[in-house]
Amino acid sequence: MKVNRTYSIDVSLVQALRSRRNQSDTVCRALRLYLAGEDEFSVSQVPSRNLLAALSARNDISEQLKAVIIAELTNGSE
């Protein structure tokens, strides 16, 4: 069962949340992690495509690796 609640959150969080497809699910998952005491960051929770995109933006990897990552992001399945 779901229930609607009104809470005040920072504008920056609202703006970031707008880019998510299922905003309610994102908030629910974040709150569950927080309430369970699992507020530490785990790279295993980050989708692979997000990791690849972040890695491609780094300056400390070779151009060859960047090309492979970009090809995967461009042509890979979602």
PDB file of N, CA and C in Angstrom:
ATOM      1  N   MET A   1       0.839  -1.163   0.000  1.00  0.00           N
ATOM      2  CA  MET A   1       0.000   0.000   0.000  1.00  0.00           C
ATOM      3  C   MET A   1       0.895   1.240   0.000  1.00  0.00           C
ATOM      4  N   LYS A   2       0.441   2.253  -0.681  1.00  0.00           N
ATOM      5  CA  LYS A   2       1.162   3.520  -0.758  1.00  0.00           C
ATOM      6  C   LYS A   2       0.327   4.612  -0.099  1.00  0.00           C
ATOM      7  N   VAL A   3       1.017   5.646   0.397  1.00  0.00           N
ATOM      8  CA  VAL A   3       0.346   6.793   0.989  1.00  0.00           C
ATOM      9  C   VAL A   3       1.097   8.051   0.571  1.00  0.00           C
ATOM     10  N   ASN A   4       0.380   9.107   0.275  1.00  0.00           N
ATOM     11  CA  ASN A   4       1.000  10.374  -0.100  1.00  0.00           C
ATOM     12  C   ASN A   4       1.322  11.181   1.145  1.00  0.00           C
ATOM     13  N   ARG A   5       2.515  11.748   1.186  1.00  0.00           N
ATOM     14  CA  ARG A   5       2.959  12.605   2.278  1.00  0.00           C
ATOM     15  C   ARG A   5       3.594  13.842   1.680  1.00  0.00           C
ATOM     16  N   THR A   6       3.575  14.915   2.424  1.00  0.00           N
ATOM     17  CA  THR A   6       4.214  16.149   1.994  1.00  0.00           C
ATOM     18  C   THR A   6       5.384  16.425   2.927  1.00  0.00           C
ATOM     19  N   TYR A   7       6.580  16.525   2.356  1.00  0.00           N
ATOM     20  CA  TYR A   7       7.792  16.817   3.109  1.00  0.00           C
ATOM     21  C   TYR A   7       8.548  17.922   2.391  1.00  0.00           C
ATOM     22  N   SER A   8       9.295  18.697   3.141  1.00  0.00           N
ATOM     23  CA  SER A   8      10.129  19.744   2.546  1.00  0.00           C
ATOM     24  C   SER A   8      11.520  19.189   2.295  1.00  0.00           C
ATOM     25  N   ILE A   9      11.992  19.306   1.037  1.00  0.00           N
ATOM     26  CA  ILE A   9      13.341  18.884   0.697  1.00  0.00           C
ATOM     27  C   ILE A   9      14.006  19.999  -0.104  1.00  0.00           C
ATOM     28  N   ASP A  10      15.314  19.952  -0.157  1.00  0.00           N
ATOM     29  CA  ASP A  10      16.077  20.977  -0.871  1.00  0.00           C
ATOM     30  C   ASP A  10      15.692  21.032  -2.346  1.00  0.00           C
ATOM     31  N   VAL A  11      15.686  22.225  -2.884  1.00  0.00           N
ATOM     32  CA  VAL A  11      15.357  22.430  -4.296  1.00  0.00           C
ATOM     33  C   VAL A  11      16.304  21.645  -5.194  1.00  0.00           C
ATOM     34  N   SER A  12      17.576  21.585  -4.823  1.00  0.00           N
ATOM     35  CA  SER A  12      18.540  20.848  -5.643  1.00  0.00           C
ATOM     36  C   SER A  12      18.184  19.368  -5.735  1.00  0.00           C
ATOM     37  N   LEU A  13      17.643  18.815  -4.657  1.00  0.00           N
ATOM     38  CA  LEU A  13      17.209  17.405  -4.692  1.00  0.00           C
ATOM     39  C   LEU A  13      16.007  17.234  -5.613  1.00  0.00           C
ATOM     40  N   VAL A  14      15.097  18.177  -5.562  1.00  0.00           N
ATOM     41  CA  VAL A  14      13.921  18.119  -6.442  1.00  0.00           C
ATOM     42  C   VAL A  14      14.352  18.160  -7.897  1.00  0.00           C
ATOM     43  N   GLN A  15      15.287  19.053  -8.213  1.00  0.00           N
ATOM     44  CA  GLN A  15      15.756  19.175  -9.588  1.00  0.00           C
ATOM     45  C   GLN A  15      16.450  17.896 -10.048  1.00  0.00           C
ATOM     46  N   ALA A  16      17.261  17.306  -9.184  1.00  0.00           N
ATOM     47  CA  ALA A  16      17.940  16.059  -9.535  1.00  0.00           C
ATOM     48  C   ALA A  16      16.939  14.919  -9.682  1.00  0.00           C
ATOM     49  N   LEU A  17      15.926  14.926  -8.856  1.00  0.00           N
ATOM     50  CA  LEU A  17      14.921  13.867  -8.888  1.00  0.00           C
ATOM     51  C   LEU A  17      14.075  13.917 -10.156  1.00  0.00           C
ATOM     52  N   ARG A  18      13.905  15.089 -10.721  1.00  0.00           N
ATOM     53  CA  ARG A  18      13.099  15.230 -11.943  1.00  0.00           C
ATOM     54  C   ARG A  18      13.637  14.400 -13.096  1.00  0.00           C
ATOM     55  N   SER A  19      14.936  14.129 -13.099  1.00  0.00           N
ATOM     56  CA  SER A  19      15.527  13.366 -14.193  1.00  0.00           C
ATOM     57  C   SER A  19      15.276  11.863 -14.061  1.00  0.00           C
ATOM     58  N   ARG A  20      14.744  11.446 -12.931  1.00  0.00           N
ATOM     59  CA  ARG A  20      14.471  10.021 -12.706  1.00  0.00           C
ATOM     60  C   ARG A  20      13.109   9.646 -13.266  1.00  0.00           C
ATOM     61  N   ARG A  21      13.030   8.431 -13.798  1.00  0.00           N
ATOM     62  CA  ARG A  21      11.780   7.987 -14.392  1.00  0.00           C
ATOM     63  C   ARG A  21      10.718   7.720 -13.332  1.00  0.00           C
ATOM     64  N   ASN A  22      11.070   7.013 -12.279  1.00  0.00           N
ATOM     65  CA  ASN A  22      10.111   6.689 -11.226  1.00  0.00           C
ATOM     66  C   ASN A  22      10.571   7.368  -9.940  1.00  0.00           C
ATOM     67  N   GLN A  23      10.132   8.586  -9.748  1.00  0.00           N
ATOM     68  CA  GLN A  23      10.590   9.393  -8.622  1.00  0.00           C
ATOM     69  C   GLN A  23      10.180   8.797  -7.281  1.00  0.00           C
ATOM     70  N   SER A  24       8.977   8.295  -7.182  1.00  0.00           N
ATOM     71  CA  SER A  24       8.518   7.709  -5.921  1.00  0.00           C
ATOM     72  C   SER A  24       9.354   6.501  -5.528  1.00  0.00           C
ATOM     73  N   ASP A  25       9.668   5.661  -6.501  1.00  0.00           N
ATOM     74  CA  ASP A  25      10.488   4.487  -6.223  1.00  0.00           C
ATOM     75  C   ASP A  25      11.892   4.898  -5.786  1.00  0.00           C
ATOM     76  N   THR A  26      12.444   5.917  -6.417  1.00  0.00           N
ATOM     77  CA  THR A  26      13.778   6.406  -6.052  1.00  0.00           C
ATOM     78  C   THR A  26      13.791   6.888  -4.607  1.00  0.00           C
ATOM     79  N   VAL A  27      12.776   7.641  -4.222  1.00  0.00           N
ATOM     80  CA  VAL A  27      12.686   8.152  -2.852  1.00  0.00           C
ATOM     81  C   VAL A  27      12.486   6.992  -1.868  1.00  0.00           C
ATOM     82  N   CYS A  28      11.638   6.047  -2.214  1.00  0.00           N
ATOM     83  CA  CYS A  28      11.396   4.901  -1.329  1.00  0.00           C
ATOM     84  C   CYS A  28      12.670   4.089  -1.101  1.00  0.00           C
ATOM     85  N   ARG A  29      13.403   3.817  -2.176  1.00  0.00           N
ATOM     86  CA  ARG A  29      14.651   3.052  -2.035  1.00  0.00           C
ATOM     87  C   ARG A  29      15.666   3.802  -1.190  1.00  0.00           C
ATOM     88  N   ALA A  30      15.786   5.105  -1.415  1.00  0.00           N
ATOM     89  CA  ALA A  30      16.746   5.907  -0.650  1.00  0.00           C
ATOM     90  C   ALA A  30      16.387   5.922   0.838  1.00  0.00           C
ATOM     91  N   LEU A  31      15.109   6.063   1.132  1.00  0.00           N
ATOM     92  CA  LEU A  31      14.682   6.070   2.536  1.00  0.00           C
ATOM     93  C   LEU A  31      14.864   4.710   3.198  1.00  0.00           C
ATOM     94  N   ARG A  32      14.593   3.642   2.452  1.00  0.00           N
ATOM     95  CA  ARG A  32      14.805   2.298   3.016  1.00  0.00           C
ATOM     96  C   ARG A  32      16.272   2.086   3.373  1.00  0.00           C
ATOM     97  N   LEU A  33      17.164   2.482   2.478  1.00  0.00           N
ATOM     98  CA  LEU A  33      18.598   2.354   2.760  1.00  0.00           C
ATOM     99  C   LEU A  33      18.999   3.191   3.968  1.00  0.00           C
ATOM    100  N   TYR A  34      18.515   4.407   4.029  1.00  0.00           N
ATOM    101  CA  TYR A  34      18.833   5.298   5.139  1.00  0.00           C
ATOM    102  C   TYR A  34      18.329   4.731   6.465  1.00  0.00           C
ATOM    103  N   LEU A  35      17.077   4.291   6.488  1.00  0.00           N
ATOM    104  CA  LEU A  35      16.490   3.779   7.723  1.00  0.00           C
ATOM    105  C   LEU A  35      17.096   2.444   8.144  1.00  0.00           C
ATOM    106  N   ALA A  36      17.623   1.701   7.195  1.00  0.00           N
ATOM    107  CA  ALA A  36      18.260   0.425   7.513  1.00  0.00           C
ATOM    108  C   ALA A  36      19.703   0.629   7.976  1.00  0.00           C
ATOM    109  N   GLY A  37      20.163   1.864   7.973  1.00  0.00           N
ATOM    110  CA  GLY A  37      21.522   2.132   8.411  1.00  0.00           C
ATOM    111  C   GLY A  37      22.559   1.882   7.343  1.00  0.00           C
ATOM    112  N   GLU A  38      22.127   1.698   6.116  1.00  0.00           N
ATOM    113  CA  GLU A  38      23.042   1.446   5.017  1.00  0.00           C
ATOM    114  C   GLU A  38      23.279   2.720   4.227  1.00  0.00           C
ATOM    115  N   ASP A  39      23.661   3.770   4.932  1.00  0.00           N
ATOM    116  CA  ASP A  39      23.833   5.043   4.262  1.00  0.00           C
ATOM    117  C   ASP A  39      25.212   5.190   3.636  1.00  0.00           C
ATOM    118  N   GLU A  40      26.049   4.174   3.772  1.00  0.00           N
ATOM    119  CA  GLU A  40      27.355   4.220   3.130  1.00  0.00           C
ATOM    120  C   GLU A  40      27.205   3.915   1.644  1.00  0.00           C
ATOM    121  N   PHE A  41      28.022   4.574   0.851  1.00  0.00           N
ATOM    122  CA  PHE A  41      27.985   4.402  -0.595  1.00  0.00           C
ATOM    123  C   PHE A  41      28.588   3.056  -0.989  1.00  0.00           C
ATOM    124  N   SER A  42      27.937   2.375  -1.898  1.00  0.00           N
ATOM    125  CA  SER A  42      28.461   1.127  -2.438  1.00  0.00           C
ATOM    126  C   SER A  42      28.422   1.202  -3.958  1.00  0.00           C
ATOM    127  N   VAL A  43      29.571   1.027  -4.575  1.00  0.00           N
ATOM    128  CA  VAL A  43      29.644   1.094  -6.035  1.00  0.00           C
ATOM    129  C   VAL A  43      28.819  -0.013  -6.678  1.00  0.00           C
ATOM    130  N   SER A  44      28.555  -1.075  -5.958  1.00  0.00           N
ATOM    131  CA  SER A  44      27.746  -2.173  -6.508  1.00  0.00           C
ATOM    132  C   SER A  44      26.299  -1.759  -6.735  1.00  0.00           C
ATOM    133  N   GLN A  45      25.867  -0.656  -6.129  1.00  0.00           N
ATOM    134  CA  GLN A  45      24.496  -0.193  -6.304  1.00  0.00           C
ATOM    135  C   GLN A  45      24.343   0.717  -7.526  1.00  0.00           C
ATOM    136  N   VAL A  46      25.445   1.087  -8.144  1.00  0.00           N
ATOM    137  CA  VAL A  46      25.414   2.000  -9.281  1.00  0.00           C
ATOM    138  C   VAL A  46      25.267   1.179 -10.566  1.00  0.00           C
ATOM    139  N   PRO A  47      24.329   1.532 -11.434  1.00  0.00           N
ATOM    140  CA  PRO A  47      24.171   0.804 -12.699  1.00  0.00           C
ATOM    141  C   PRO A  47      25.459   0.859 -13.538  1.00  0.00           C
ATOM    142  N   SER A  48      25.749  -0.208 -14.242  1.00  0.00           N
ATOM    143  CA  SER A  48      26.979  -0.321 -15.030  1.00  0.00           C
ATOM    144  C   SER A  48      27.124   0.811 -16.040  1.00  0.00           C
ATOM    145  N   ARG A  49      26.048   1.194 -16.687  1.00  0.00           N
ATOM    146  CA  ARG A  49      26.128   2.274 -17.680  1.00  0.00           C
ATOM    147  C   ARG A  49      26.547   3.591 -17.031  1.00  0.00           C
ATOM    148  N   ASN A  50      26.091   3.840 -15.804  1.00  0.00           N
ATOM    149  CA  ASN A  50      26.503   5.051 -15.094  1.00  0.00           C
ATOM    150  C   ASN A  50      27.987   4.998 -14.757  1.00  0.00           C
ATOM    151  N   LEU A  51      28.455   3.820 -14.363  1.00  0.00           N
ATOM    152  CA  LEU A  51      29.880   3.659 -14.071  1.00  0.00           C
ATOM    153  C   LEU A  51      30.719   3.885 -15.328  1.00  0.00           C
ATOM    154  N   LEU A  52      30.269   3.329 -16.442  1.00  0.00           N
ATOM    155  CA  LEU A  52      30.991   3.512 -17.699  1.00  0.00           C
ATOM    156  C   LEU A  52      31.031   4.981 -18.102  1.00  0.00           C
ATOM    157  N   ALA A  53      29.913   5.669 -17.956  1.00  0.00           N
ATOM    158  CA  ALA A  53      29.863   7.089 -18.314  1.00  0.00           C
ATOM    159  C   ALA A  53      30.804   7.899 -17.435  1.00  0.00           C
ATOM    160  N   ALA A  54      30.833   7.599 -16.153  1.00  0.00           N
ATOM    161  CA  ALA A  54      31.734   8.315 -15.240  1.00  0.00           C
ATOM    162  C   ALA A  54      33.193   8.013 -15.576  1.00  0.00           C
ATOM    163  N   LEU A  55      33.478   6.773 -15.882  1.00  0.00           N
ATOM    164  CA  LEU A  55      34.848   6.390 -16.226  1.00  0.00           C
ATOM    165  C   LEU A  55      35.307   7.055 -17.517  1.00  0.00           C
ATOM    166  N   SER A  56      34.420   7.177 -18.477  1.00  0.00           N
ATOM    167  CA  SER A  56      34.802   7.800 -19.751  1.00  0.00           C
ATOM    168  C   SER A  56      35.124   9.282 -19.589  1.00  0.00           C
ATOM    169  N   ALA A  57      34.626   9.904 -18.534  1.00  0.00           N
ATOM    170  CA  ALA A  57      34.869  11.330 -18.305  1.00  0.00           C
ATOM    171  C   ALA A  57      36.178  11.596 -17.556  1.00  0.00           C
ATOM    172  N   ARG A  58      36.808  10.552 -17.079  1.00  0.00           N
ATOM    173  CA  ARG A  58      38.059  10.729 -16.318  1.00  0.00           C
ATOM    174  C   ARG A  58      39.219  11.057 -17.243  1.00  0.00           C
ATOM    175  N   ASN A  59      40.201  11.741 -16.693  1.00  0.00           N
ATOM    176  CA  ASN A  59      41.384  12.117 -17.464  1.00  0.00           C
ATOM    177  C   ASN A  59      42.531  11.121 -17.329  1.00  0.00           C
ATOM    178  N   ASP A  60      42.408  10.176 -16.428  1.00  0.00           N
ATOM    179  CA  ASP A  60      43.518   9.261 -16.166  1.00  0.00           C
ATOM    180  C   ASP A  60      43.368   7.892 -16.839  1.00  0.00           C
ATOM    181  N   ILE A  61      42.557   7.820 -17.905  1.00  0.00           N
ATOM    182  CA  ILE A  61      42.468   6.579 -18.683  1.00  0.00           C
ATOM    183  C   ILE A  61      42.879   6.873 -20.123  1.00  0.00           C
ATOM    184  N   SER A  62      43.282   5.831 -20.809  1.00  0.00           N
ATOM    185  CA  SER A  62      43.789   5.996 -22.171  1.00  0.00           C
ATOM    186  C   SER A  62      42.655   6.341 -23.146  1.00  0.00           C
ATOM    187  N   GLU A  63      43.041   6.936 -24.252  1.00  0.00           N
ATOM    188  CA  GLU A  63      42.071   7.265 -25.299  1.00  0.00           C
ATOM    189  C   GLU A  63      41.464   5.995 -25.885  1.00  0.00           C
ATOM    190  N   GLN A  64      42.243   4.913 -25.939  1.00  0.00           N
ATOM    191  CA  GLN A  64      41.725   3.639 -26.450  1.00  0.00           C
ATOM    192  C   GLN A  64      40.595   3.113 -25.563  1.00  0.00           C
ATOM    193  N   LEU A  65      40.824   3.170 -24.251  1.00  0.00           N
ATOM    194  CA  LEU A  65      39.785   2.702 -23.330  1.00  0.00           C
ATOM    195  C   LEU A  65      38.556   3.596 -23.417  1.00  0.00           C
ATOM    196  N   LYS A  66      38.754   4.904 -23.518  1.00  0.00           N
ATOM    197  CA  LYS A  66      37.625   5.815 -23.679  1.00  0.00           C
ATOM    198  C   LYS A  66      36.821   5.479 -24.923  1.00  0.00           C
ATOM    199  N   ALA A  67      37.515   5.161 -26.021  1.00  0.00           N
ATOM    200  CA  ALA A  67      36.834   4.827 -27.268  1.00  0.00           C
ATOM    201  C   ALA A  67      35.981   3.567 -27.109  1.00  0.00           C
ATOM    202  N   VAL A  68      36.519   2.576 -26.406  1.00  0.00           N
ATOM    203  CA  VAL A  68      35.771   1.333 -26.181  1.00  0.00           C
ATOM    204  C   VAL A  68      34.541   1.607 -25.319  1.00  0.00           C
ATOM    205  N   ILE A  69      34.714   2.399 -24.279  1.00  0.00           N
ATOM    206  CA  ILE A  69      33.597   2.719 -23.390  1.00  0.00           C
ATOM    207  C   ILE A  69      32.517   3.487 -24.140  1.00  0.00           C
ATOM    208  N   ILE A  70      32.924   4.480 -24.906  1.00  0.00           N
ATOM    209  CA  ILE A  70      31.950   5.275 -25.661  1.00  0.00           C
ATOM    210  C   ILE A  70      31.221   4.414 -26.684  1.00  0.00           C
ATOM    211  N   ALA A  71      31.943   3.500 -27.316  1.00  0.00           N
ATOM    212  CA  ALA A  71      31.303   2.590 -28.263  1.00  0.00           C
ATOM    213  C   ALA A  71      30.267   1.724 -27.537  1.00  0.00           C
ATOM    214  N   GLU A  72      30.592   1.246 -26.352  1.00  0.00           N
ATOM    215  CA  GLU A  72      29.656   0.441 -25.587  1.00  0.00           C
ATOM    216  C   GLU A  72      28.432   1.266 -25.169  1.00  0.00           C
ATOM    217  N   LEU A  73      28.663   2.488 -24.724  1.00  0.00           N
ATOM    218  CA  LEU A  73      27.551   3.343 -24.325  1.00  0.00           C
ATOM    219  C   LEU A  73      26.661   3.717 -25.495  1.00  0.00           C
ATOM    220  N   THR A  74      27.284   3.895 -26.661  1.00  0.00           N
ATOM    221  CA  THR A  74      26.545   4.299 -27.852  1.00  0.00           C
ATOM    222  C   THR A  74      25.780   3.125 -28.466  1.00  0.00           C
ATOM    223  N   ASN A  75      26.433   1.979 -28.558  1.00  0.00           N
ATOM    224  CA  ASN A  75      25.856   0.836 -29.262  1.00  0.00           C
ATOM    225  C   ASN A  75      25.337  -0.262 -28.358  1.00  0.00           C
ATOM    226  N   GLY A  76      25.719  -0.204 -27.076  1.00  0.00           N
ATOM    227  CA  GLY A  76      25.325  -1.275 -26.154  1.00  0.00           C
ATOM    228  C   GLY A  76      23.859  -1.253 -25.849  1.00  0.00           C
ATOM    229  N   SER A  77      23.365  -2.364 -25.367  1.00  0.00           N
ATOM    230  CA  SER A  77      21.951  -2.437 -24.993  1.00  0.00           C
ATOM    231  C   SER A  77      21.753  -1.788 -23.637  1.00  0.00           C
ATOM    232  N   GLU A  78      20.546  -1.318 -23.410  1.00  0.00           N
ATOM    233  CA  GLU A  78      20.250  -0.641 -22.139  1.00  0.00           C
ATOM    234  C   GLU A  78      19.732  -1.609 -21.160  1.00  0.00           C
TER     235      GLU A  78
END
